[in-house]
Structure formats: C-alpha cells, structure tokens
XYZ file of C-alpha atoms in Angstrom:
672
model
C 161.806 63.763 260.690
C 160.018 62.320 263.724
C 156.478 61.001 264.164
C 156.134 61.917 267.831
C 153.446 64.438 266.936
C 151.607 61.973 264.675
C 150.647 58.920 266.787
C 147.802 58.095 264.377
C 150.383 57.369 261.636
C 152.123 54.803 263.888
C 148.777 53.233 264.782
C 147.819 53.143 261.085
C 150.947 51.141 260.296
C 149.956 48.469 262.835
C 146.438 48.395 261.408
C 147.882 48.053 257.901
C 150.017 45.040 258.893
C 146.973 43.431 260.490
C 144.926 44.036 257.334
C 147.613 42.502 255.098
C 147.644 39.350 257.209
C 143.880 39.033 257.345
C 142.642 39.935 253.823
C 143.831 38.518 250.483
C 142.757 41.702 248.673
C 144.376 44.105 251.150
C 147.080 45.189 248.693
C 144.589 45.940 245.905
C 142.226 47.702 248.303
C 145.117 49.862 249.561
C 145.919 50.996 245.983
C 142.302 52.094 245.468
C 142.215 53.794 248.865
C 145.487 55.582 248.104
C 143.997 56.952 244.868
C 140.908 58.137 246.790
C 142.840 59.953 249.531
C 145.196 61.499 246.943
C 142.111 62.827 245.170
C 140.806 64.249 248.477
C 144.219 65.795 249.103
C 144.065 67.667 245.784
C 140.627 69.178 246.590
C 141.985 71.417 249.422
C 138.602 71.561 251.183
C 138.481 74.446 253.715
C 136.781 72.213 256.319
C 139.878 69.992 256.473
C 141.751 70.553 259.793
C 143.461 67.235 260.602
C 145.743 67.030 257.571
C 147.232 70.558 257.859
C 147.949 69.952 261.557
C 149.564 66.600 260.814
C 151.573 68.173 257.971
C 152.990 70.852 260.317
C 153.700 68.362 263.114
C 155.754 66.086 260.880
C 157.644 68.791 258.934
C 161.437 68.796 259.582
C 163.052 72.007 260.701
C 164.160 74.238 257.848
C 162.054 72.438 255.214
C 160.277 74.514 252.556
C 156.522 74.252 253.369
C 155.470 74.063 249.692
C 157.996 71.348 248.903
C 157.058 69.512 252.102
C 153.402 69.500 251.070
C 154.400 67.621 247.937
C 156.728 65.180 249.722
C 154.461 64.408 252.669
C 151.229 63.653 250.800
C 151.340 59.869 251.303
C 152.519 60.218 254.906
C 149.846 62.698 255.963
C 147.009 60.752 254.290
C 148.301 57.333 255.439
C 145.889 56.840 258.416
C 142.842 57.649 256.275
C 144.170 55.447 253.464
C 144.500 52.464 255.819
C 141.030 53.083 257.286
C 139.492 53.285 253.822
C 141.401 50.191 252.595
C 140.087 48.233 255.581
C 136.543 49.206 254.629
C 136.950 48.443 250.909
C 138.517 45.043 251.597
C 135.477 43.924 253.587
C 133.285 41.527 251.599
C 130.283 42.406 253.760
C 130.787 46.111 253.043
C 130.934 45.548 249.296
C 127.687 43.573 249.366
C 126.094 46.386 251.349
C 127.189 48.937 248.730
C 125.768 46.774 245.912
C 122.453 46.424 247.752
C 122.259 50.113 248.666
C 122.440 51.037 244.976
C 118.935 49.617 244.527
C 119.859 48.003 241.225
C 120.826 51.370 239.690
C 124.251 52.677 238.793
C 124.849 55.958 240.642
C 124.701 59.370 239.044
C 126.249 60.820 242.205
C 127.453 59.162 245.399
C 124.317 60.375 247.205
C 122.489 57.639 245.253
C 124.395 55.097 247.388
C 123.847 56.667 250.840
C 125.984 54.213 252.789
C 129.172 55.253 250.961
C 129.433 58.954 251.936
C 127.954 58.420 255.405
C 130.179 55.481 256.358
C 133.349 57.094 254.996
C 132.661 60.313 256.895
C 132.275 58.243 260.069
C 135.376 56.081 259.481
C 137.751 59.003 258.937
C 136.141 61.116 261.688
C 135.008 63.905 259.396
C 131.214 64.422 259.535
C 131.417 67.226 256.992
C 132.913 64.826 254.425
C 129.552 63.066 254.038
C 127.998 66.101 252.367
C 131.066 66.701 250.221
C 131.108 63.133 248.938
C 127.344 63.028 248.339
C 127.682 65.494 245.433
C 130.618 63.638 243.889
C 129.991 62.508 240.277
C 133.550 61.582 239.329
C 136.831 60.403 240.797
C 138.325 57.106 241.997
C 135.769 56.539 244.780
C 132.865 57.116 242.384
C 134.465 54.738 239.849
C 134.958 52.054 242.525
C 131.364 52.390 243.754
C 129.966 52.144 240.203
C 132.051 49.052 239.513
C 131.012 47.469 242.831
C 127.326 47.902 241.983
C 127.844 46.697 238.416
C 129.424 43.410 239.531
C 127.160 43.126 242.626
C 129.969 43.101 245.141
C 132.326 41.016 243.009
C 133.739 37.522 243.367
C 136.222 35.475 241.372
C 137.186 37.067 238.070
C 134.760 39.952 238.617
C 136.612 40.941 241.769
C 139.760 41.673 239.765
C 137.892 44.354 237.820
C 136.914 46.012 241.079
C 140.513 46.928 241.929
C 141.528 48.355 238.552
C 142.104 52.073 239.068
C 141.894 53.982 235.745
C 145.209 55.470 234.713
C 143.868 59.026 234.704
C 142.655 58.642 238.324
C 145.854 57.244 239.815
C 147.930 59.615 242.008
C 150.856 61.245 240.259
C 154.239 59.841 241.387
C 156.063 62.311 243.630
C 159.026 62.288 241.262
C 156.796 63.643 238.477
C 155.263 66.282 240.744
C 158.676 67.513 241.853
C 159.967 67.946 238.273
C 160.660 71.626 237.700
C 159.846 72.580 241.296
C 163.055 74.636 241.795
C 162.361 76.534 238.587
C 158.805 77.336 239.656
C 160.039 78.558 242.998
C 162.602 80.810 241.311
C 159.943 82.186 239.009
C 157.707 82.909 241.994
C 155.039 80.460 240.917
C 153.044 78.513 243.466
C 154.195 74.916 243.781
C 151.640 73.378 241.454
C 152.149 69.850 240.107
C 154.258 69.826 236.974
C 152.249 69.176 233.839
C 153.344 66.070 232.010
C 154.808 66.825 228.608
C 152.599 65.401 225.870
C 153.926 63.755 222.724
C 152.835 61.296 220.070
C 149.512 59.580 220.729
C 148.838 61.572 223.909
C 149.245 64.863 222.056
C 146.920 63.663 219.295
C 144.314 62.493 221.851
C 144.366 65.861 223.613
C 143.874 67.675 220.323
C 140.988 65.372 219.358
C 139.271 65.954 222.708
C 139.667 69.725 222.380
C 138.095 69.627 218.901
C 135.201 67.460 220.102
C 134.633 69.712 223.115
C 134.395 72.760 220.862
C 131.675 71.097 218.756
C 129.908 69.921 221.930
C 129.931 73.496 223.212
C 128.267 74.667 219.994
C 125.591 71.963 220.236
C 124.937 72.616 223.945
C 124.594 76.351 223.333
C 121.937 75.649 220.689
C 119.992 72.821 222.381
C 120.788 73.262 226.067
C 122.043 69.705 226.569
C 124.291 66.931 225.191
C 121.657 64.183 224.931
C 122.569 63.620 221.294
C 121.546 60.757 219.079
C 124.279 58.407 217.907
C 124.203 59.821 214.347
C 124.115 63.522 215.338
C 126.575 65.655 213.389
C 127.720 69.256 213.799
C 128.834 70.199 210.342
C 131.087 67.366 209.220
C 131.943 66.319 212.798
C 130.287 63.131 214.169
C 129.332 64.657 217.531
C 126.916 61.879 218.526
C 129.586 59.201 218.193
C 132.117 61.382 220.038
C 129.764 61.991 222.995
C 128.908 58.284 223.093
C 132.618 57.421 223.285
C 133.143 59.877 226.155
C 130.189 58.340 228.010
C 131.541 54.818 227.467
C 134.861 55.803 229.094
C 133.497 58.373 231.555
C 134.860 56.626 234.670
C 138.373 56.707 233.220
C 138.347 60.354 232.111
C 140.735 62.785 233.798
C 139.061 65.139 236.231
C 139.570 68.217 234.055
C 137.890 66.594 231.019
C 134.941 65.362 233.038
C 134.571 68.830 234.570
C 134.602 70.460 231.113
C 131.756 68.218 229.921
C 129.868 68.674 233.181
C 130.053 72.436 232.673
C 128.306 72.092 229.303
C 125.629 69.703 230.579
C 125.451 68.409 234.185
C 123.532 65.391 232.855
C 125.960 64.513 230.038
C 126.746 61.086 231.551
C 123.590 59.556 232.975
C 123.215 55.951 234.157
C 119.919 55.581 232.239
C 119.179 55.749 228.513
C 119.799 58.943 226.546
C 116.443 58.358 224.829
C 114.740 58.808 228.219
C 116.650 62.021 228.728
C 115.551 63.419 225.357
C 111.915 62.590 226.169
C 112.341 64.346 229.510
C 113.666 67.477 227.817
C 110.606 67.551 225.537
C 108.349 67.333 228.580
C 110.379 70.017 230.375
C 110.127 72.340 227.362
C 106.356 71.811 227.293
C 106.091 72.832 230.953
C 108.181 75.936 230.339
C 105.954 76.998 227.435
C 102.492 75.944 228.651
C 102.679 75.740 232.422
C 102.167 72.917 234.939
C 101.188 69.386 233.940
C 97.779 67.928 234.697
C 98.316 64.210 235.418
C 94.831 63.616 236.871
C 93.252 64.362 233.445
C 95.792 62.355 231.466
C 98.134 65.241 230.514
C 95.536 66.664 228.095
C 97.528 69.578 226.638
C 100.667 67.634 225.761
C 101.636 66.008 222.478
C 100.278 62.463 222.190
C 103.692 60.828 222.491
C 104.778 63.126 225.335
C 101.561 62.424 227.241
C 101.996 58.667 226.815
C 105.627 58.915 227.966
C 104.676 60.922 231.062
C 101.971 58.438 232.009
C 104.450 55.569 231.575
C 106.824 57.305 234.022
C 103.999 57.579 236.521
C 103.161 53.871 236.273
C 106.848 52.898 236.723
C 107.653 55.684 239.186
C 108.896 53.425 241.979
C 111.286 51.610 239.631
C 112.925 54.790 238.331
C 116.407 55.901 239.302
C 116.419 58.339 242.264
C 117.841 61.040 240.009
C 115.127 60.405 237.409
C 112.506 60.958 240.106
C 114.354 64.133 241.055
C 114.203 65.383 237.466
C 110.500 64.563 237.188
C 109.870 66.420 240.435
C 111.470 69.508 238.861
C 108.623 69.589 236.291
C 105.946 68.944 238.919
C 105.679 65.173 238.646
C 106.246 64.171 242.276
C 105.414 60.809 243.838
C 101.991 62.130 244.886
C 101.257 63.536 241.422
C 102.388 60.290 239.794
C 100.011 58.256 241.954
C 97.093 60.415 240.778
C 97.970 60.182 237.069
C 95.391 58.806 234.677
C 95.886 57.636 231.083
C 94.801 59.935 228.319
C 91.235 59.043 227.448
C 89.728 59.923 224.119
C 86.205 59.079 223.079
C 86.008 56.552 220.283
C 84.211 59.068 218.095
C 86.827 61.774 218.709
C 89.635 59.296 218.048
C 88.097 58.188 214.746
C 87.440 61.785 213.693
C 91.089 62.634 214.335
C 92.290 59.575 212.421
C 90.034 60.341 209.448
C 91.213 63.947 209.443
C 94.838 62.759 209.370
C 93.989 60.357 206.529
C 92.336 63.149 204.537
C 95.336 65.456 205.066
C 97.734 62.668 204.096
C 95.896 62.040 200.811
C 95.852 65.761 200.083
C 99.639 65.816 200.458
C 100.668 62.424 199.056
C 97.780 61.425 196.787
C 96.868 58.043 198.294
C 96.787 56.064 201.540
C 98.826 53.165 200.186
C 101.963 55.205 200.904
C 101.133 55.274 204.639
C 103.240 52.252 205.561
C 103.214 50.550 208.969
C 105.608 52.914 210.778
C 104.348 56.165 209.228
C 103.511 58.820 211.833
C 101.648 61.783 210.337
C 100.990 64.962 212.330
C 101.880 63.072 215.512
C 99.363 60.303 214.753
C 100.370 56.690 213.987
C 98.405 56.656 210.736
C 100.061 53.551 209.264
C 99.223 51.314 212.229
C 95.679 52.684 212.428
C 95.034 51.893 208.739
C 96.324 48.342 209.245
C 93.830 47.837 212.070
C 91.010 49.215 209.898
C 91.880 46.842 207.053
C 91.554 43.950 209.498
C 87.938 44.885 210.316
C 85.400 42.419 208.900
C 83.374 43.786 206.043
C 79.725 43.348 206.828
C 76.261 44.776 206.213
C 76.537 47.369 208.937
C 80.215 48.255 208.570
C 81.465 51.290 210.525
C 80.642 54.570 208.849
C 84.246 55.763 208.936
C 85.243 52.957 206.527
C 82.881 54.434 203.971
C 84.529 57.804 204.575
C 87.921 56.214 203.874
C 86.510 54.795 200.639
C 85.491 58.323 199.667
C 88.923 59.710 200.561
C 90.828 57.027 198.626
C 88.926 54.297 196.800
C 92.000 52.076 196.781
C 92.987 52.401 200.457
C 92.168 48.701 201.067
C 92.646 46.816 197.777
C 92.170 43.080 197.322
C 95.811 42.775 196.220
C 99.064 43.588 198.062
C 99.619 47.210 199.046
C 103.137 47.048 197.569
C 101.509 46.585 194.147
C 99.274 49.589 194.770
C 102.179 51.772 195.908
C 104.239 50.985 192.807
C 101.266 51.614 190.508
C 100.623 54.972 192.136
C 104.236 56.107 191.842
C 104.404 55.138 188.147
C 101.116 56.907 187.443
C 102.299 60.058 189.238
C 105.591 60.000 187.296
C 103.786 59.528 183.976
C 101.464 62.455 184.741
C 104.381 64.703 185.649
C 106.141 63.836 182.387
C 103.034 64.603 180.352
C 102.634 67.941 182.146
C 106.335 68.769 181.728
C 106.848 68.946 185.498
C 109.506 66.259 185.464
C 112.459 65.315 183.340
C 112.144 62.304 181.105
C 114.632 60.299 183.169
C 114.111 57.739 185.871
C 113.474 59.176 189.349
C 115.324 57.956 192.414
C 114.159 54.592 193.718
C 112.553 53.565 190.406
C 115.149 51.010 189.291
C 112.615 48.168 189.543
C 109.766 49.863 187.698
C 110.540 48.418 184.287
C 110.784 44.921 185.765
C 107.481 45.433 187.596
C 105.778 46.679 184.427
C 107.201 43.799 182.412
C 105.774 41.331 184.943
C 102.349 42.997 184.679
C 102.430 42.649 180.901
C 103.565 39.026 181.054
C 100.941 38.014 183.623
C 98.208 40.393 182.482
C 95.509 37.731 182.139
C 96.057 36.507 185.724
C 95.520 39.945 187.268
C 92.361 41.021 189.088
C 89.923 42.849 186.775
C 90.270 45.967 188.903
C 94.073 45.748 188.610
C 93.633 45.586 184.827
C 91.405 48.658 185.113
C 94.134 50.520 186.995
C 96.801 49.469 184.484
C 94.628 50.807 181.683
C 94.907 54.241 183.298
C 98.647 54.189 182.659
C 98.366 52.812 179.118
C 98.703 49.052 179.661
C 95.750 47.237 178.121
C 95.354 43.632 176.999
C 96.426 44.690 173.492
C 99.518 46.697 174.473
C 100.587 44.038 176.976
C 100.512 41.409 174.253
C 101.796 43.311 171.184
C 104.065 46.188 172.233
C 104.993 45.940 175.929
C 108.509 47.349 175.457
C 107.220 50.471 173.766
C 104.647 51.301 176.442
C 107.095 50.542 179.264
C 109.665 52.888 177.753
C 106.997 55.579 177.406
C 105.936 55.182 181.036
C 109.366 55.091 182.619
C 111.024 57.533 180.275
C 114.465 57.414 178.750
C 115.770 60.774 179.821
C 118.604 62.621 178.089
C 120.593 59.377 177.845
C 118.832 58.112 174.712
C 119.213 61.453 172.940
C 122.971 61.515 173.606
C 123.230 57.851 172.603
C 121.507 58.645 169.290
C 123.949 61.506 168.611
C 126.960 59.372 169.519
C 125.820 56.469 167.330
C 125.250 58.805 164.373
C 128.786 60.187 164.786
C 130.740 57.015 165.532
C 128.521 54.298 164.120
C 128.349 52.341 167.378
C 127.625 52.585 171.126
C 130.760 50.836 172.389
C 131.706 53.950 174.318
C 134.520 54.025 176.880
C 133.395 54.200 180.499
C 134.685 57.783 180.680
C 132.851 59.030 177.572
C 131.135 62.305 178.419
C 129.893 64.046 175.249
C 128.524 67.548 175.840
C 129.031 67.041 179.568
C 126.672 64.040 179.820
C 128.227 60.841 181.318
C 127.130 58.642 178.421
C 129.679 55.904 179.177
C 128.409 55.417 182.705
C 124.781 55.671 181.565
C 125.216 52.907 178.961
C 127.064 50.778 181.508
C 124.089 51.113 183.866
C 121.671 50.149 181.069
C 123.710 47.009 180.364
C 123.606 46.134 184.065
C 119.851 46.716 184.212
C 119.350 44.604 181.074
C 121.156 41.647 182.670
C 119.277 42.083 185.946
C 115.934 42.342 184.149
C 116.628 39.193 182.110
C 117.538 37.219 185.245
C 114.317 38.352 186.972
C 111.816 37.993 184.125
C 113.521 36.177 181.264
C 112.397 39.039 179.054
C 114.088 41.971 177.338
C 114.957 45.215 179.069
C 112.574 47.857 177.643
C 115.355 50.242 176.622
C 117.252 47.445 174.890
C 114.919 47.638 171.901
C 115.483 51.380 171.529
C 119.257 51.114 171.943
C 119.449 48.116 169.604
C 117.827 50.256 166.916
C 120.847 52.584 167.212
C 123.455 49.816 167.493
C 122.477 46.102 167.330
C 125.697 45.309 169.178
C 125.310 47.886 171.977
C 125.437 45.135 174.643
C 127.774 42.392 173.342
C 128.875 39.346 175.318
C 132.508 40.193 174.549
C 134.549 43.202 175.550
C 133.632 46.705 174.415
C 137.274 47.277 173.477
C 136.935 44.511 170.858
C 133.749 46.108 169.590
C 135.400 49.524 169.284
C 138.330 48.085 167.285
C 135.946 46.237 164.991
C 133.956 49.437 164.369
C 137.144 51.328 163.479
C 138.283 48.589 161.077
C 134.822 48.460 159.503
C 134.999 52.197 158.806
C 138.316 51.706 157.022
C 137.021 48.709 155.105
C 133.979 50.631 153.901
C 136.238 53.305 152.449
C 138.727 50.803 150.977
C 138.400 49.477 147.470
C 139.115 45.824 148.348
C 140.496 43.439 150.934
C 143.525 41.303 150.081
C 143.583 37.525 150.333
C 144.863 37.607 153.907
C 142.164 39.896 155.181
C 144.654 42.463 156.488
C 145.330 44.576 153.462
C 142.964 47.486 154.127
C 144.653 50.646 152.804
C 145.447 53.269 155.436
C 144.978 50.892 158.371
C 146.933 51.963 161.441
C 149.605 49.666 162.833
C 147.557 49.089 166.015
C 144.451 48.042 164.083
C 146.471 45.910 161.703
C 147.937 44.054 164.671
C 144.453 43.613 166.143
C 143.167 42.221 162.851
C 146.038 39.738 162.654
C 145.248 38.541 166.187
C 141.635 37.896 165.169
C 142.875 35.764 162.343
C 145.214 33.854 164.645
C 142.530 33.331 167.336
C 139.627 32.926 164.919
C 138.662 29.478 166.202
C 138.250 30.717 169.780
C 135.970 33.659 168.937
C 132.225 33.900 169.582
C 129.915 33.076 166.633
C 128.638 36.643 166.803
C 132.209 37.876 166.425
C 132.581 35.599 163.391
C 129.554 37.262 161.789
C 130.936 40.723 162.483
C 134.375 39.826 161.095
C 132.719 38.490 157.945
C 131.362 41.997 157.330
C 134.930 43.264 156.980
C 136.032 40.336 154.831
C 137.549 38.062 157.484
C 136.171 34.538 157.137
C 137.506 31.182 158.260
C 139.323 30.813 154.919
C 140.921 34.252 154.926
C 141.876 33.831 158.606
C 143.725 30.565 157.824
C 145.456 32.173 154.865
C 146.624 35.077 157.017
C 148.213 32.872 159.689
C 152.042 32.469 159.428
C 153.263 29.028 158.193
C 154.401 26.526 160.805
C 158.204 26.387 161.202
C 159.842 23.510 159.313
C 162.841 21.542 160.511
C 165.750 20.983 158.133
C 166.561 17.296 157.363
C 169.127 15.843 159.764
C 168.973 18.862 162.091
C 167.190 16.933 164.850
C 169.740 14.090 164.716
C 172.611 16.562 164.943
C 170.997 18.320 167.908
C 170.520 15.048 169.781
C 174.135 14.049 169.185
C 175.383 17.370 170.548
C 173.040 17.026 173.577
C 174.493 13.568 174.390
C 178.032 14.965 174.174
C 177.155 17.908 176.451
C 175.513 15.600 179.017
C 178.529 13.255 179.026
C 180.856 16.167 179.765
C 178.751 18.160 182.256
C 176.270 15.622 183.604
C 173.188 17.586 182.479
C 171.757 19.435 179.515
C 170.656 22.625 181.329
C 172.906 24.610 179.006
C 172.816 28.427 178.833
C 171.010 29.906 175.857
C 174.290 31.217 174.406
C 175.973 27.778 174.385
C 177.297 26.789 170.944
C 178.859 23.411 170.180
C-alpha cells in the first residue's frame, strides 16, 4: 500500500510529531480526537467527499472494498484526528469553549457556537458545522460538556477532561473483523460484529430493556420523561431509573441514548427536571386555552403557573438558550418577557378568595386548625395565609374578614397552641363517629398518642385555660372525671376495639392473658394486639408516670397481663395453677400435683431450685400453688457428701500421677 495519493496523511504525521513535542497533553488529546473521528466515520454522512476519495486512493490492488473500509478507518481519518487533537490540546481553545458556554452545560453543541464552527473550519468541511450543531451525544459532546464543567481544566481537573467513556471509544479493528468472512459468505453487508454479552453485561442489557419498556409506557401516557424521583410504573421505580440514566448520560452507548431521545427529546436536560415539569404545565395551558397574556400578568393561568411564568420573564436573560427556545415555542419571546407584569389582585378580591377557600376547607375538614403551614387548598396557600392573619394585631377596628373567620370557625386562632386544638378536634370527631356507629371502636391510624395526650389533660386540668376546659367538657372530660375516673373516660373516648372483646373471651377460656405472640383466636391477632398494648403501657408510663388507660380494663381480666418477667413463665404458672386447683393436696416438696405433665413438673422443680432469684411477685404467685420458701428448700436435692478419707486418697493418687507424668491433666477415664 502506498501513500502517494494521500499527501495529507504524510503531512499529518509531521504535524503529529510536532504536537507531541510541544504539548504535554498531546497523547490524551489524540485519544479523544480519535474517538471523535471514529464516531464521524460511523455516521456515513452523504456530504462527506474527502474520506471516500482518500479510501480509494490508498486501497491496495485486489483488496476487498468492504474489508478495506474496516482496516483503513484510522488511516483515512488520521489527518482530521491530528487537526482535532491539535485544537483540543490548546489551553487557549479550552478556555474559549468554557467561556462560550455562558455558564450553562450544553443541551446540544449549538449552545457552544465556537465548537461546531471552528471544527468545520479546521477540517475544511463547512457543512460539518450544521451537522455538529444538532449533536446531543457522542465523544465530542461529552468532551465539550466536561470542558465547560471544569472551566477549561487545570491540574487534577484536566485529567477528567481526557477520560473517554468506554461506550464512546472506537471499537478495536480486531473486534470489528471478527466473523467478517462468515458475513461475507452469508451475503451480509460488512457491519461491525456485535460483541457477545455475558455475565454482568448481559444483566445490564436486560435491565435497560426492562426500564425502557416502562419508560415507553410512561411517555405514551404523559408525553415526556420528566418524572419525579419517586415515580413508579406499577412496581417498577421508573423515576429512579430515569435519574440514573441522566446521571450517566454522557457515558451511554449511542443506541441507548437514541432510544431515550426517541421517547422524549428533552429526557436529559442540563437544567432541573422541576423546571421542565412546570414548563409542560404552561405548555398544556397554552394548548387548551390559547396564547398567554404576559402584559396583564397571565390572568387566565393557575396561580402557581402564572407566578412561574412571570419568574421566567424576570430571569429571562439568565436562562439557558434552550430554555428560551422552549419558552418561545409557547409565545414567551424576549420581547414578550420584557413586557410581562406580575399578577395583580385587589386586596379585597384576594381576601374574598382566601375567605372562600377557608369556608370550603371547614366544610370539608371541620376546622381551620388542620390547615397547617404548607397546606395548599384549591391552589391557594391557605396555611400560610392563616398564619399571617393570626399575626395581625387585635384592635378596636380589626379587619372585617377576621370577624368572618370567627364566624366560620370560632377556634381558628386560639390562645393556646394549634397542635392542642388539632388533637382535640380529631378526638372529638372520632368520639362522634363512634357514637353514631360510623366508625369501629378501635384506634384510628395516627392516634397512638391520644391516650397520653388525654392523660396529660386530666393530670394538668386545673392549669388549663378556662376555654380549653370548656372544650374538654364537650368530649366528656370535666373537673370531676379528670380527678376521679380519668382512665374510664379516656378508654371511652379512644375506644378499645375488638381487641378487648377477644381478650375477655380468651381470659374466660384460659384464665390468663399470657398469650403467645402468634395467638390468633377467631382470626384476630390477639397476641400481637396484647404485645402492642404492653408497649404502649410502658411508653405511656415513661411519658406521664401514669397508668395506660387500657391497663385497668385488661387488669380486670388478668391482674398479671403485663408482668415484668417472661410470658412463658406466666403461661407455665397458669397451667400448674389449673392442675393445683383440681388436685386434692400438694405434697411436702411442692411438686406432687397429681396428673402434672413431665414438662410442668420439671418447670416446678426449677422454680424451687431458683426460688431465691425470683421476683417478689413470682413468689406471691407460687404461694398460690403451694410453693413457699419452706417447700422450695424441702424440694431441693441434698448437697453431695464426701466419704471419710476419700479426699486424702484422691490427693495421694494425684501426687503419684504428677510424679510419673509431670502433670495432673488426666483423661476422665483414668483409673488408678
């Protein structure tokens, strides 16, 4: 093969040597440039004339043209690779690219105008400028994005600039040529051989295919892939999957990026996805209701959409070029943005709307105390508005709308914390529902702290505001009930649910409530329910020092329903007590109950042996089945006694063994 017909290749080699001598990053820049020209080579643009001519001029006689196209890729593209490497290695050029980005990462290379225009000039292809301007992926796009991100790069940052993602590197010629003879025999065009996938690569391809299928479903329904992070399609976490693809977008293979781009051209934007979702809402409004009216403050839009549009107008010059292009598509050009005015609403109209929202909220929820700070109702920030109204100074001539709020909900601005008012309202609503039969007798979700709250109101009743005492009276807590029977009224308010009924049946059958955790009589999880009541009793005692309201009711069924020792011990004691009640007498050792199973007899003997270490409450329970300190001592086996002279004999034998073997670590079977 000769290069007589390719003088530019010879000249490129001289330029390459000069570059290697002059620039310390020439080798890294050449690798990036090689990936870029290999990517151009694969595009097969019809405007390309120089490469086909160079390919024919350098082809040896008798060579297969398809095979030669594979072999000669690096040779044919070598002049352009050297020219591009020379440009990339220039520090001044990199700083120009970083500045031309305007502080924004590119969505397409047209957002960095100097890149497509300068490359088209350097490689003597004017048409390439337009081709590159629309590029949104590939090694050149990845390099440009990284250059802008690190602002030209220096030191450690510069190393990141020359890292070509694995998926964007040119395939080695040896891999491309694999199977070429077979493809030629089969009459297939000489396409690059597909790499055989196995192991992790095969799994990754399958995972991407599954995610793409779910993304296709979502895009067909919503028209875009601007998902939230927690978006799910069925059981698939689509939002997290899309976020992961965006995070590694520059390293995606071309075919994967193209598949996502086909679903949504804006799937990987260099601005926030939240902005994109707001834009889609504005776009949908324009499609339904017609052009926007920025000069009047976007009057026909939703409040939040109108505020967002006005914010884009005020920051129009700082937006990304592609964001301005999107806004122009819905009629918000630079001229329209300059004429935009904020949405103005008369104070009277604003108050009327707020009062109407407050009235509707009370009609739906019953009170305004539930409108917390971040509550937005019917598109209106009702919670924040109420906070501002509560801050108004009460005076002789207070605003009329405050009196309207008093009429809507007399307790919208109490003299005590709103959290107190919210809890009181929820308990009152639950009590009313129970009386009307609209709710089960159990505890609703989120009410775990109600009993503690009610107990605190009873304990500190005298310190409460008179109006708080008035409100508590509406739910049955008066000065008398708070002082004499707080547990009873708390249980009535909160309800016991089906748990107490099943506990009563179980106690009547078994004589105790020491149920196993898995106990589930008649399909009700009584074991878990009692375990939760024990946990709540401990938590309530730590918080208030008082007794859990349900404890009194459960203690009436079984005084030992919540012992300080194990429930297994309590169950064994209950079984032994049943036997003892049916037995005629207990023997002197306390273990002679007729008909006692071997397991229970062993348990009873262990209580006698460990009697001194038991809890005083366990002592009282054991006394009920005839086991006292005296009977426990009598039941214990006598201490072993040593025969006279046995110890002396053993010591003598030990001395003899030590004299013979030098130690007394004798095996157990040793006999002397």
